[in-house]
Coordinates of C-alpha atoms in Angstrom, one line a residue:
M9 CA 0.0 0.0 0.0
A10 CA 3.0 2.3 0.6
E11 CA 4.0 2.1 -3.1
N12 CA 0.3 2.6 -4.1
A13 CA 0.1 5.7 -2.0
A14 CA 3.4 7.1 -3.2
L15 CA 2.4 7.0 -6.8
I16 CA -1.2 8.1 -6.5
R17 CA -0.1 11.0 -4.3
A18 CA 2.8 12.0 -6.5
D19 CA 4.4 15.4 -5.6
G20 CA 3.6 18.2 -7.9
A21 CA 0.2 16.8 -9.2
L22 CA -2.7 19.3 -9.0
L23 CA -5.1 16.5 -8.1
R24 CA -3.9 14.4 -5.1
V25 CA -5.3 11.8 -2.7
T26 CA -4.8 12.6 1.0
D27 CA -3.9 10.1 3.6
D28 CA -7.5 9.7 4.6
G29 CA -8.6 9.0 1.0
A30 CA -10.0 12.4 0.0
L31 CA -9.4 13.9 -3.4
T32 CA -7.9 17.4 -3.3
R33 CA -7.2 20.0 -6.0
A34 CA -4.3 22.4 -5.0
G35 CA -4.8 21.2 -1.4
V36 CA -8.6 21.9 -1.3
P37 CA -11.2 19.1 -1.2
H38 CA -12.4 18.6 -4.7
R39 CA -15.0 16.7 -6.7
I40 CA -14.4 16.0 -10.4
L41 CA -17.6 17.0 -12.3
S42 CA -16.5 16.0 -15.8
G43 CA -18.2 15.5 -19.2
S44 CA -17.0 13.5 -22.1
M45 CA -16.8 15.2 -25.5
H46 CA -14.5 14.1 -28.3
Y47 CA -12.7 16.6 -30.6
F48 CA -12.8 14.1 -33.4
R49 CA -16.7 13.9 -33.3
V50 CA -17.3 17.7 -33.3
H51 CA -16.4 20.1 -36.1
P52 CA -13.5 22.3 -34.9
G53 CA -15.7 25.3 -35.8
Q54 CA -18.0 24.2 -33.0
W55 CA -15.5 23.1 -30.3
R56 CA -15.8 26.3 -28.3
D57 CA -19.6 26.4 -28.5
R58 CA -19.9 22.8 -27.2
L59 CA -17.3 23.4 -24.5
R60 CA -19.4 26.3 -23.2
R61 CA -22.4 24.1 -23.0
L62 CA -20.4 21.8 -20.7
V63 CA -19.7 24.8 -18.5
D64 CA -23.3 25.8 -18.6
M65 CA -24.3 22.3 -17.3
G66 CA -22.2 22.9 -14.2
L67 CA -19.2 20.8 -15.1
N68 CA -15.7 21.7 -14.1
T69 CA -13.8 19.2 -16.2
L70 CA -13.6 18.0 -19.9
D71 CA -12.8 14.3 -20.6
T72 CA -11.6 13.3 -24.1
Y73 CA -10.1 10.3 -25.8
V74 CA -7.3 10.5 -28.3
A75 CA -8.0 8.4 -31.5
W76 CA -4.7 7.2 -32.9
N77 CA -6.2 6.2 -36.2
F78 CA -7.7 9.6 -36.7
H79 CA -4.2 11.1 -36.5
Q80 CA -2.3 8.5 -38.4
P81 CA -4.6 6.5 -40.7
Q82 CA -1.8 5.5 -43.1
E83 CA 1.4 3.7 -42.2
G84 CA 4.6 5.4 -43.0
R85 CA 3.2 8.9 -42.8
P86 CA 3.7 11.1 -39.8
A87 CA 0.8 11.6 -37.5
T88 CA -1.2 14.8 -38.0
F89 CA -1.8 17.3 -35.3
D90 CA -3.3 20.3 -37.1
G91 CA -6.8 21.2 -38.3
W92 CA -9.4 18.7 -37.0
C93 CA -6.5 16.7 -35.4
D94 CA -5.3 19.7 -33.3
V95 CA -5.9 18.0 -30.0
E96 CA -3.6 20.6 -28.3
R97 CA -5.8 23.4 -29.5
F98 CA -8.9 21.6 -28.3
I99 CA -7.4 21.0 -24.8
G100 CA -6.1 24.6 -24.6
M101 CA -9.6 25.9 -25.6
A102 CA -11.1 23.9 -22.8
G103 CA -8.7 25.6 -20.4
E104 CA -9.7 29.0 -21.7
E105 CA -13.3 28.2 -20.9
G106 CA -12.3 27.4 -17.3
L107 CA -12.3 23.6 -17.5
D108 CA -9.8 21.1 -16.2
V109 CA -9.0 18.3 -18.7
I110 CA -8.8 14.6 -18.4
V111 CA -7.0 12.9 -21.3
R112 CA -7.5 9.3 -22.2
P113 CA -4.7 8.5 -24.8
G114 CA -5.3 4.8 -25.1
P115 CA -3.7 3.6 -27.3
Y116 CA -7.0 1.6 -27.3
I117 CA -10.1 3.7 -26.6
C118 CA -13.2 1.6 -27.7
A119 CA -15.6 4.6 -27.9
E120 CA -17.6 2.9 -30.6
W121 CA -14.9 4.2 -32.9
S122 CA -13.6 2.1 -35.8
N123 CA -11.0 -0.5 -34.6
G124 CA -11.2 1.0 -31.1
G125 CA -8.9 3.8 -32.2
L126 CA -6.1 1.5 -33.3
P127 CA -4.8 2.0 -36.9
S128 CA -5.9 -0.9 -39.2
W129 CA -2.4 -0.9 -40.6
L130 CA -1.2 -2.0 -37.2
T131 CA -3.7 -4.7 -36.4
R132 CA -3.4 -6.3 -39.8
R133 CA 0.2 -7.0 -39.2
T134 CA 1.5 -10.5 -38.4
A135 CA 4.4 -11.2 -36.1
S136 CA 6.3 -12.6 -39.1
E137 CA 6.6 -9.1 -40.5
N138 CA 8.4 -8.2 -37.2
G139 CA 10.8 -11.1 -37.5
V140 CA 9.2 -13.1 -34.7
G141 CA 7.7 -16.1 -36.5
R142 CA 4.3 -16.8 -37.9
R143 CA 2.0 -15.8 -35.0
P144 CA -0.4 -12.8 -35.5
L145 CA 0.5 -9.6 -33.7
V146 CA -1.4 -9.4 -30.4
P147 CA -2.9 -6.0 -29.8
R148 CA -3.3 -4.6 -26.3
S149 CA -0.6 -6.9 -25.0
S150 CA 3.1 -6.8 -24.1
D151 CA 3.8 -8.3 -27.6
P152 CA 6.9 -6.3 -28.6
G153 CA 5.5 -5.9 -32.1
F154 CA 2.6 -4.0 -30.6
T155 CA 4.4 -2.0 -27.8
R156 CA 7.2 -1.0 -30.2
R157 CA 4.7 0.9 -32.4
V158 CA 2.8 2.2 -29.5
A159 CA 6.1 3.7 -28.2
R160 CA 6.6 5.5 -31.4
W161 CA 3.1 6.9 -31.3
F162 CA 3.5 8.0 -27.7
D163 CA 6.8 9.6 -28.5
D164 CA 4.8 12.0 -30.7
L165 CA 1.6 12.3 -28.7
I166 CA 2.5 12.2 -25.0
P167 CA 5.0 15.1 -24.8
R168 CA 2.2 17.3 -26.4
I169 CA -0.2 16.3 -23.6
A170 CA 2.5 16.6 -20.9
A171 CA 3.3 20.2 -22.0
L172 CA -0.4 21.0 -21.3
Q173 CA -0.4 19.6 -17.7
A174 CA -1.4 21.8 -14.8
C175 CA 2.2 21.7 -13.5
H176 CA 3.2 23.6 -16.6
G177 CA 0.2 26.0 -16.4
G178 CA -2.1 24.0 -18.6
P179 CA -5.5 22.4 -18.0
V180 CA -4.6 18.7 -18.0
V181 CA -5.1 17.3 -14.5
A182 CA -5.3 13.5 -15.1
V183 CA -4.3 10.9 -17.7
Q184 CA -5.9 7.4 -18.1
V185 CA -3.8 4.3 -18.5
E186 CA -5.4 2.2 -21.3
N187 CA -9.2 1.8 -21.3
E188 CA -11.4 -0.8 -19.6
Y189 CA -8.6 -3.3 -20.0
G190 CA -10.1 -5.7 -17.4
S191 CA -12.9 -6.6 -19.8
Y192 CA -10.3 -7.6 -22.4
G193 CA -7.2 -9.1 -21.0
D194 CA -5.0 -9.7 -17.9
D195 CA -1.5 -8.8 -19.2
A196 CA -0.3 -6.9 -16.1
A197 CA 3.1 -6.4 -17.7
Y198 CA 1.4 -4.5 -20.6
L199 CA -0.4 -2.1 -18.2
T200 CA 2.8 -1.5 -16.2
W201 CA 4.7 -0.8 -19.5
L202 CA 2.0 1.7 -20.5
R203 CA 2.1 3.5 -17.2
T204 CA 5.9 3.7 -17.4
A205 CA 5.7 4.9 -21.0
L206 CA 3.4 7.8 -19.9
V207 CA 5.7 8.7 -17.0
E208 CA 8.9 8.5 -19.0
R209 CA 7.4 10.9 -21.5
G210 CA 6.6 13.5 -18.9
V211 CA 3.2 12.7 -17.4
T212 CA 3.3 13.8 -13.7
E213 CA -0.4 14.5 -13.0
L214 CA -2.8 11.9 -11.6
L215 CA -2.9 8.6 -13.4
F216 CA -5.9 6.2 -13.3
T217 CA -7.3 3.1 -14.8
A218 CA -11.0 2.6 -15.5
D219 CA -12.9 -0.7 -15.5
G220 CA -16.3 -2.1 -14.9
P221 CA -17.2 -2.6 -11.2
T222 CA -16.9 -6.4 -11.1
E223 CA -14.2 -8.6 -9.6
L224 CA -13.3 -10.0 -13.0
M225 CA -12.7 -6.6 -14.6
L226 CA -10.9 -5.1 -11.6
D227 CA -8.7 -8.2 -11.4
G228 CA -7.5 -7.6 -15.0
G229 CA -7.5 -3.9 -15.3
T230 CA -6.1 -2.3 -12.2
L231 CA -2.6 -1.4 -11.2
D232 CA -1.0 -0.9 -7.8
G233 CA 0.1 2.7 -7.6
T234 CA -2.6 3.9 -9.9
L235 CA -6.1 5.2 -9.0
A236 CA -8.7 2.5 -9.8
A237 CA -11.8 4.2 -11.3
V238 CA -15.0 2.5 -12.5
T239 CA -17.4 2.7 -15.5
L240 CA -21.1 2.1 -15.0
G241 CA -24.6 3.0 -15.8
S242 CA -26.1 2.5 -12.4
G243 CA -25.4 0.9 -9.0
A244 CA -22.9 3.4 -7.7
R245 CA -23.3 2.3 -4.1
A246 CA -22.5 -1.3 -4.8
A247 CA -19.6 -0.3 -7.1
R248 CA -18.2 1.9 -4.3
E249 CA -18.4 -0.9 -1.8
L250 CA -16.5 -3.2 -4.1
Q251 CA -13.9 -0.6 -4.9
Q252 CA -13.4 0.2 -1.2
S253 CA -13.0 -3.5 -0.4
R254 CA -10.2 -3.8 -2.9
R255 CA -8.7 -0.4 -2.8
P256 CA -9.2 1.1 0.7
G257 CA -8.0 4.7 1.0
E258 CA -8.8 5.7 -2.6
P259 CA -11.6 8.1 -3.6
F260 CA -14.4 7.0 -5.8
L261 CA -14.4 8.1 -9.4
A262 CA -16.9 7.0 -12.0
A263 CA -14.7 7.6 -15.0
E264 CA -17.7 6.9 -17.3
F265 CA -21.3 7.3 -16.2
W266 CA -23.5 6.1 -19.1
D267 CA -26.4 8.5 -19.1
G268 CA -27.5 7.2 -22.5
W269 CA -26.3 4.7 -25.1
F270 CA -25.3 4.4 -28.8
D271 CA -27.2 2.7 -31.6
H272 CA -26.7 0.0 -34.2
W273 CA -28.3 0.0 -37.6
G274 CA -31.4 -2.1 -37.6
E275 CA -32.2 -1.6 -33.9
K276 CA -34.1 1.1 -32.0
H277 CA -32.7 4.4 -30.9
H278 CA -31.6 4.0 -27.3
V279 CA -32.7 6.6 -24.8
R280 CA -32.6 7.0 -21.1
S281 CA -35.1 9.2 -19.3
A282 CA -33.9 12.4 -17.5
D283 CA -35.4 11.0 -14.3
S284 CA -33.5 7.7 -14.5
A285 CA -30.2 9.3 -15.4
T286 CA -30.5 12.1 -12.8
A287 CA -31.2 9.6 -10.0
A288 CA -28.2 7.5 -11.0
L289 CA -26.0 10.6 -11.2
S290 CA -27.1 11.7 -7.8
E291 CA -26.1 8.3 -6.4
I292 CA -22.7 8.7 -7.9
L293 CA -22.2 12.2 -6.5
D294 CA -23.0 10.8 -3.0
A295 CA -20.1 8.4 -3.5
G296 CA -17.5 10.8 -5.1
S297 CA -16.6 12.1 -8.5
V298 CA -18.0 11.5 -12.0
S299 CA -17.4 11.9 -15.7
I300 CA -20.7 11.9 -17.8
Y301 CA -20.4 9.7 -20.9
M302 CA -21.4 11.3 -23.1
A303 CA -22.0 15.0 -22.1
H304 CA -22.1 15.7 -25.8
G305 CA -21.8 12.8 -28.2
G306 CA -21.4 14.4 -31.6
T307 CA -21.2 12.5 -34.9
N308 CA -19.3 9.6 -36.4
F309 CA -18.5 11.6 -39.5
G310 CA -17.1 9.8 -42.6
L311 CA -16.6 6.1 -42.0
W312 CA -15.3 6.3 -38.4
A313 CA -18.3 4.5 -36.7
G314 CA -17.2 1.2 -35.3
S315 CA -19.0 -2.1 -35.0
N316 CA -19.8 -4.8 -32.4
E317 CA -20.2 -8.5 -32.9
D318 CA -22.7 -10.9 -31.4
N319 CA -22.5 -14.6 -32.0
G320 CA -20.9 -14.2 -35.4
K321 CA -23.2 -11.3 -36.5
I322 CA -21.7 -7.9 -37.1
Q323 CA -23.6 -5.0 -35.4
P324 CA -22.5 -1.7 -37.2
T325 CA -22.9 1.5 -35.2
V326 CA -24.9 4.3 -36.8
T327 CA -23.4 7.7 -38.0
S328 CA -25.0 9.7 -35.2
Y329 CA -23.3 9.5 -31.8
D330 CA -26.0 11.5 -30.1
S331 CA -26.2 8.8 -27.4
D332 CA -29.2 10.6 -25.8
A333 CA -26.6 12.9 -24.2
P334 CA -27.8 16.0 -22.3
I335 CA -26.3 18.2 -25.1
A336 CA -27.7 16.8 -28.3
E337 CA -25.8 16.0 -31.4
D338 CA -26.9 19.4 -32.9
G339 CA -26.1 21.3 -29.7
R340 CA -29.7 21.6 -28.4
L341 CA -30.0 21.6 -24.6
T342 CA -32.3 18.7 -23.6
P343 CA -34.5 18.1 -20.6
K344 CA -31.6 15.9 -19.3
F345 CA -29.3 18.8 -19.5
H346 CA -31.5 21.0 -17.4
A347 CA -32.1 18.2 -14.9
F348 CA -28.3 17.7 -14.5
R349 CA -27.7 21.4 -14.3
E350 CA -30.1 21.7 -11.4
L351 CA -28.6 18.7 -9.6
L352 CA -25.1 20.1 -10.1
G353 CA -26.2 23.4 -8.7
A354 CA -25.3 25.5 -11.7
T355 CA -26.8 29.0 -11.5
G356 CA -26.7 32.2 -13.5
P357 CA -27.2 32.9 -17.2
L358 CA -26.1 30.5 -19.9
L359 CA -22.9 31.2 -21.8
S360 CA -24.1 29.3 -24.8
T361 CA -26.7 30.4 -27.3
E362 CA -29.5 28.4 -29.0
P363 CA -28.3 26.7 -32.2
R364 CA -29.5 28.2 -35.5
F365 CA -31.0 26.1 -38.3
L366 CA -31.6 26.6 -42.0
P367 CA -35.1 27.0 -43.2
E368 CA -36.7 23.7 -44.2
T369 CA -36.6 22.9 -47.9
S370 CA -36.5 20.1 -50.4
V371 CA -34.4 19.9 -53.6
P372 CA -34.5 17.2 -56.3
L373 CA -31.8 14.6 -56.7
T374 CA -30.3 14.4 -60.2
P375 CA -28.8 11.0 -61.2
A376 CA -25.3 11.4 -62.5
A377 CA -23.4 8.1 -62.9
G378 CA -23.9 4.4 -62.5
L379 CA -22.7 2.6 -59.4
L380 CA -19.9 0.5 -61.0
P381 CA -18.6 3.2 -63.4
G382 CA -18.5 5.7 -60.6
L383 CA -16.7 3.4 -58.2
M384 CA -14.2 2.2 -60.8
A385 CA -13.3 5.8 -61.8
N386 CA -11.3 6.2 -58.5
G387 CA -10.6 2.6 -57.5
I388 CA -7.1 1.5 -57.0
P389 CA -6.4 -1.6 -59.1
T390 CA -4.2 -4.4 -57.8
P391 CA -2.6 -7.5 -59.4
R392 CA -4.8 -10.4 -60.2
T393 CA -5.1 -12.9 -57.2
P394 CA -6.1 -16.5 -57.0
A395 CA -8.7 -15.7 -54.4
P396 CA -10.6 -12.5 -53.8
A397 CA -8.5 -10.0 -51.7
S398 CA -9.5 -8.9 -48.3
F399 CA -9.4 -5.3 -47.1
E400 CA -6.1 -6.2 -45.3
Q401 CA -4.6 -7.5 -48.5
L402 CA -5.7 -4.4 -50.4
R403 CA -4.3 -2.1 -47.7
L404 CA -7.8 -0.6 -47.4
D405 CA -9.0 0.7 -44.0
A406 CA -12.6 1.5 -44.9
G407 CA -14.9 1.9 -47.9
I408 CA -15.6 -0.5 -50.7
S409 CA -13.8 -3.2 -52.6
V410 CA -14.8 -4.5 -56.1
H411 CA -14.0 -8.1 -57.2
R412 CA -14.5 -9.6 -60.6
A413 CA -14.0 -13.2 -61.9
R414 CA -15.1 -15.2 -64.9
P415 CA -16.4 -18.6 -63.7
V416 CA -18.3 -21.2 -65.8
L417 CA -21.8 -21.8 -64.5
P418 CA -23.3 -25.2 -65.3
H419 CA -26.8 -25.5 -66.8
G420 CA -29.7 -25.0 -64.4
P421 CA -30.0 -23.5 -60.9
V422 CA -26.5 -23.0 -59.5
T423 CA -25.6 -22.0 -56.0
L424 CA -23.0 -19.2 -55.6
R425 CA -21.6 -19.4 -52.1
I426 CA -19.6 -16.8 -50.1
T427 CA -17.9 -18.7 -47.4
D428 CA -16.6 -15.9 -45.2
L429 CA -17.7 -12.3 -45.3
A430 CA -17.2 -9.8 -42.6
D431 CA -19.4 -7.2 -44.1
R432 CA -21.9 -6.8 -46.9
A433 CA -21.6 -7.9 -50.6
V434 CA -23.9 -7.1 -53.5
V435 CA -23.6 -9.7 -56.3
F436 CA -24.0 -9.2 -60.0
V437 CA -24.0 -11.8 -62.8
D438 CA -23.5 -10.4 -66.4
G439 CA -24.4 -7.0 -65.1
E440 CA -27.7 -8.0 -63.4
R441 CA -28.0 -7.8 -59.7
V442 CA -28.8 -11.2 -58.3
G443 CA -28.7 -10.5 -54.6
A444 CA -27.0 -9.2 -51.5
L445 CA -25.5 -10.9 -48.4
E446 CA -24.5 -9.7 -44.9
G447 CA -22.0 -12.2 -43.7
P448 CA -21.5 -15.7 -45.2
G449 CA -24.4 -17.1 -47.3
Q450 CA -25.5 -18.3 -50.7
I451 CA -27.4 -17.1 -53.7
T452 CA -29.1 -19.3 -56.4
V453 CA -28.7 -18.2 -60.0
E454 CA -29.4 -19.7 -63.4
G455 CA -26.5 -21.1 -65.3
H456 CA -26.2 -21.7 -69.1
G457 CA -23.0 -23.8 -69.4
R458 CA -20.8 -20.8 -70.2
R459 CA -18.6 -18.3 -68.5
V460 CA -20.2 -15.3 -66.8
D461 CA -19.0 -12.0 -65.6
L462 CA -19.3 -12.3 -61.8
L463 CA -19.0 -9.0 -59.9
L464 CA -19.0 -8.5 -56.1
I465 CA -19.2 -5.0 -54.5
V466 CA -18.2 -5.3 -50.9
E467 CA -19.2 -2.5 -48.5
A468 CA -17.2 -2.6 -45.2
Y469 CA -19.0 -1.7 -42.0
G470 CA -16.9 -0.1 -39.3
R471 CA -14.2 -2.2 -37.7
I472 CA -15.0 -4.0 -34.5
N473 CA -14.2 -1.7 -31.6
Y474 CA -14.7 -4.0 -28.5
G475 CA -13.9 -7.5 -27.4
P476 CA -11.7 -10.3 -28.5
L477 CA -12.3 -9.7 -32.2
L478 CA -10.7 -6.3 -32.1
G479 CA -8.5 -6.0 -35.2
A480 CA -10.4 -8.6 -37.1
P481 CA -10.0 -8.4 -40.9
K482 CA -12.6 -6.9 -43.2
G483 CA -14.2 -7.7 -46.6
L484 CA -14.1 -11.1 -48.4
L485 CA -12.1 -13.4 -46.1
G486 CA -12.7 -16.9 -47.7
P487 CA -13.3 -18.4 -51.1
V488 CA -16.3 -17.7 -53.3
M489 CA -17.7 -21.0 -54.7
V490 CA -19.8 -22.4 -57.5
E491 CA -21.5 -25.3 -55.6
R492 CA -18.4 -27.2 -54.2
R493 CA -15.9 -25.7 -56.6
M494 CA -13.8 -22.6 -55.7
I495 CA -13.6 -19.7 -58.1
H496 CA -10.0 -18.7 -58.9
G497 CA -8.6 -15.7 -60.8
W498 CA -9.9 -12.4 -59.4
W499 CA -9.4 -8.8 -60.3
N500 CA -9.7 -6.6 -57.3
R501 CA -10.1 -2.9 -56.8
A502 CA -9.9 -0.8 -53.6
V503 CA -12.2 2.2 -53.3
P504 CA -11.2 4.3 -50.2
L505 CA -14.4 6.4 -50.0
Q506 CA -13.2 8.0 -46.8
D507 CA -10.4 9.7 -48.8
W508 CA -12.6 11.1 -51.5
G509 CA -13.0 14.8 -51.9
D510 CA -14.2 17.1 -54.7
L511 CA -11.8 15.7 -57.3
E512 CA -12.7 12.1 -56.7
L513 CA -16.4 12.9 -56.7
A514 CA -16.1 14.8 -59.9
R515 CA -14.4 11.8 -61.5
A516 CA -17.2 9.5 -60.3
M517 CA -19.8 11.9 -61.7
A518 CA -18.1 12.0 -65.1
A519 CA -17.8 8.2 -65.3
G520 CA -21.2 7.5 -66.9
D521 CA -24.5 9.2 -67.3
D522 CA -26.6 6.0 -66.8
V523 CA -28.0 4.9 -63.4
N524 CA -29.0 1.3 -63.8
N525 CA -32.6 0.3 -63.7
E526 CA -32.6 -0.4 -60.0
G527 CA -31.7 3.2 -59.3
T528 CA -28.3 2.7 -57.8
G529 CA -25.3 5.0 -58.4
F530 CA -24.3 8.6 -57.9
A531 CA -26.6 11.6 -57.8
T532 CA -26.4 15.3 -56.8
A533 CA -28.6 18.1 -55.5
S534 CA -27.7 21.8 -55.1
W535 CA -29.4 24.5 -53.1
S536 CA -28.5 28.1 -52.2
V537 CA -27.8 29.2 -48.6
E538 CA -27.9 32.9 -47.6
E539 CA -26.2 32.5 -44.3
P540 CA -24.8 29.1 -43.1
A541 CA -26.6 27.4 -40.2
D542 CA -27.0 23.8 -39.0
T543 CA -29.4 21.4 -40.8
H544 CA -30.4 17.8 -40.8
L545 CA -30.4 16.0 -44.2
M546 CA -33.1 13.5 -45.1
L547 CA -33.1 11.2 -48.2
P548 CA -36.7 10.0 -48.5
G549 CA -37.1 7.0 -50.7
S550 CA -33.4 6.2 -50.8
G551 CA -32.2 2.9 -49.4
R552 CA -28.6 2.7 -48.3
G553 CA -25.5 4.6 -49.1
Y554 CA -23.2 7.5 -48.4
C555 CA -23.8 11.3 -48.4
W556 CA -21.3 14.1 -49.0
I557 CA -21.8 17.8 -48.5
N558 CA -19.5 20.1 -50.5
G559 CA -17.0 17.2 -50.8
F560 CA -17.1 16.2 -47.1
L561 CA -18.3 12.8 -46.3
L562 CA -21.0 13.2 -43.6
G563 CA -21.4 9.4 -43.3
R564 CA -23.7 6.5 -44.0
Y565 CA -27.5 6.4 -44.3
D566 CA -29.6 3.3 -44.2
E567 CA -33.3 2.8 -44.5
R568 CA -33.2 0.1 -41.8
G569 CA -32.9 2.9 -39.3
P570 CA -33.1 3.8 -36.6
Q571 CA -31.3 6.9 -37.8
C572 CA -33.2 8.6 -40.6
S573 CA -31.4 12.0 -40.8
L574 CA -27.8 13.1 -41.0
Y575 CA -26.6 16.1 -39.0
C576 CA -24.8 18.7 -41.1
P577 CA -23.0 21.4 -39.0
A578 CA -23.0 25.0 -40.3
P579 CA -19.2 25.1 -40.8
L580 CA -19.5 22.6 -43.7
L581 CA -21.7 25.0 -45.6
H582 CA -20.9 28.4 -47.3
P583 CA -23.0 31.3 -48.6
G584 CA -24.3 30.6 -52.0
S585 CA -24.6 27.3 -53.8
N586 CA -24.0 24.1 -51.8
T587 CA -23.9 20.6 -53.2
V588 CA -25.1 17.2 -51.8
T589 CA -23.6 14.1 -53.4
V590 CA -25.1 10.7 -52.8
L591 CA -23.8 7.2 -53.5
E592 CA -26.8 4.9 -53.4
T593 CA -26.4 1.1 -53.4
E594 CA -30.0 0.0 -53.2
H595 CA -32.6 2.4 -54.7
L596 CA -32.3 6.2 -55.2
G597 CA -35.0 8.5 -54.0
D598 CA -36.2 11.7 -55.7
S599 CA -35.0 14.4 -53.3
V600 CA -32.9 15.7 -50.4
E601 CA -34.7 17.4 -47.6
M602 CA -33.2 19.9 -45.1
R603 CA -35.0 19.8 -41.8
Q604 CA -34.6 21.7 -38.5
H605 CA -35.0 18.7 -36.3
P606 CA -33.3 15.3 -36.3
D607 CA -35.1 12.0 -36.9
L608 CA -33.1 9.3 -35.0
G609 CA -35.9 6.8 -35.1
P610 CA -38.2 4.9 -32.8
T611 CA -36.9 4.9 -29.2
E612 CA -36.2 2.2 -26.6
E613 CA -35.4 2.9 -23.0
Y614 CA -32.0 1.3 -22.3
I615 CA -29.7 1.3 -19.3
E616 CA -26.4 -0.5 -19.9
Q617 CA -25.0 -2.5 -17.0
F618 CA -22.1 -4.9 -16.6

């Protein structure tokens, strides 16, 4: 316990634990009232506005993850720390608004973010590439192939965070070691290595771990000498009792209080009533300190939304990360916000202003190019392969892959079988769509004793962000078969939609003026804006696809719901003409609607518990 006390109560830290287990800030008893908000889910033009809403709610601290893959999506290129990736500016801005800052640098963050924040170029590696043999690289472990690359990332990231610590006049008062590790593994050497890596790179403020309040998770995720925080949706009293039985003399910190929850495509929109959330928050405050997850959820712009997996079925997360947070995705202050504000004792006028929205309107969608010509206009061709190439083999993080082969189909009904598919494939034979599959499956087609043009368009959902399948490969992972016979000889093309901008969209639009008879392909709509303001885009009648605004990929849409609208922040618009571009893979509607209120689908009361 002496070592534990020495490290937790390190000299020089602004937040310290006293001998009797109290938390102090600069020597004064203190309670952390924190809210989670992620810079990578909020447009930089709205960072300050959203931070002020945290202050208005009565919070004294901001909590943010750092998403490694957001900063370094491609191997061999330096990590980026400017523009939307300027985490230092974000932290500094929080300090300017009077907030302390808790930083959670991972390297794994979960957060319903693709691959849990780990770059896919890292998790696709095998140990043989590192000269260790033929085992796969093991993420979130003391595997030297993993820790060596984390060390390089931390060499770049952590000194930036350390320079913003309170001991240097900045707002950073605490740093998390990994994230909910006890629900993943039990490699204590890895956690110790991470803590040392943070300290050696200049972290001197309070360090903590965060895990679910169960013996199993605390066994695997806590470290002697490091404050053991918990994550929960309810049951703070029981969590406090368990924590105290294991870590006497430590204050209670709910590093994540789940006041809402995220959504998967094809499910209902999860909500939690203000009464339920406020009662649970009150119980936490009776026990100690809290960080509200999420205070403001924001948006999974582009293709950054992650996925879960349940008994072999992928569960992709929707584009919105509203999470029924007290500060809504579009910045509105909800009844939950006002209930929390009252509980937290915030008084006085609000610093933030009501968000502004464009007038509601509808503009026609104009078809521009067919699905395949548009995709192929920007695709990256690869050498012919015996089997269809996976996303890992194509060095493709997200987006679409196109695969073509020329098998012979015998006379009569023939079964085409996809043996292993991590995502969704649309299948064409001689230019005609014959079906679509999510995961492995089969499609029956009519053969005529000759070769056919077999085409598969594979759309990858977000990479798995939680659990033992973290880092799992994407795309076509096994053979495609005609009955019992494998099909060999494939042409593959990678289509990195997440990297597309105005130039790539223009190429796609110019690829062909025909949209096939099923209404798939590319289309555009334009409308004039007098003064930019927020809006919510709706695509009535459209099925499934991707939506860009002025060359920026807002994200996916899907008629399965629950999410029916896409949030478009004002900084993405400009005075005058603005253009919406749609890539539709099912059936194209006739129009784009701009609405003042979101439609996140039918709701379901949900409280997450371990």
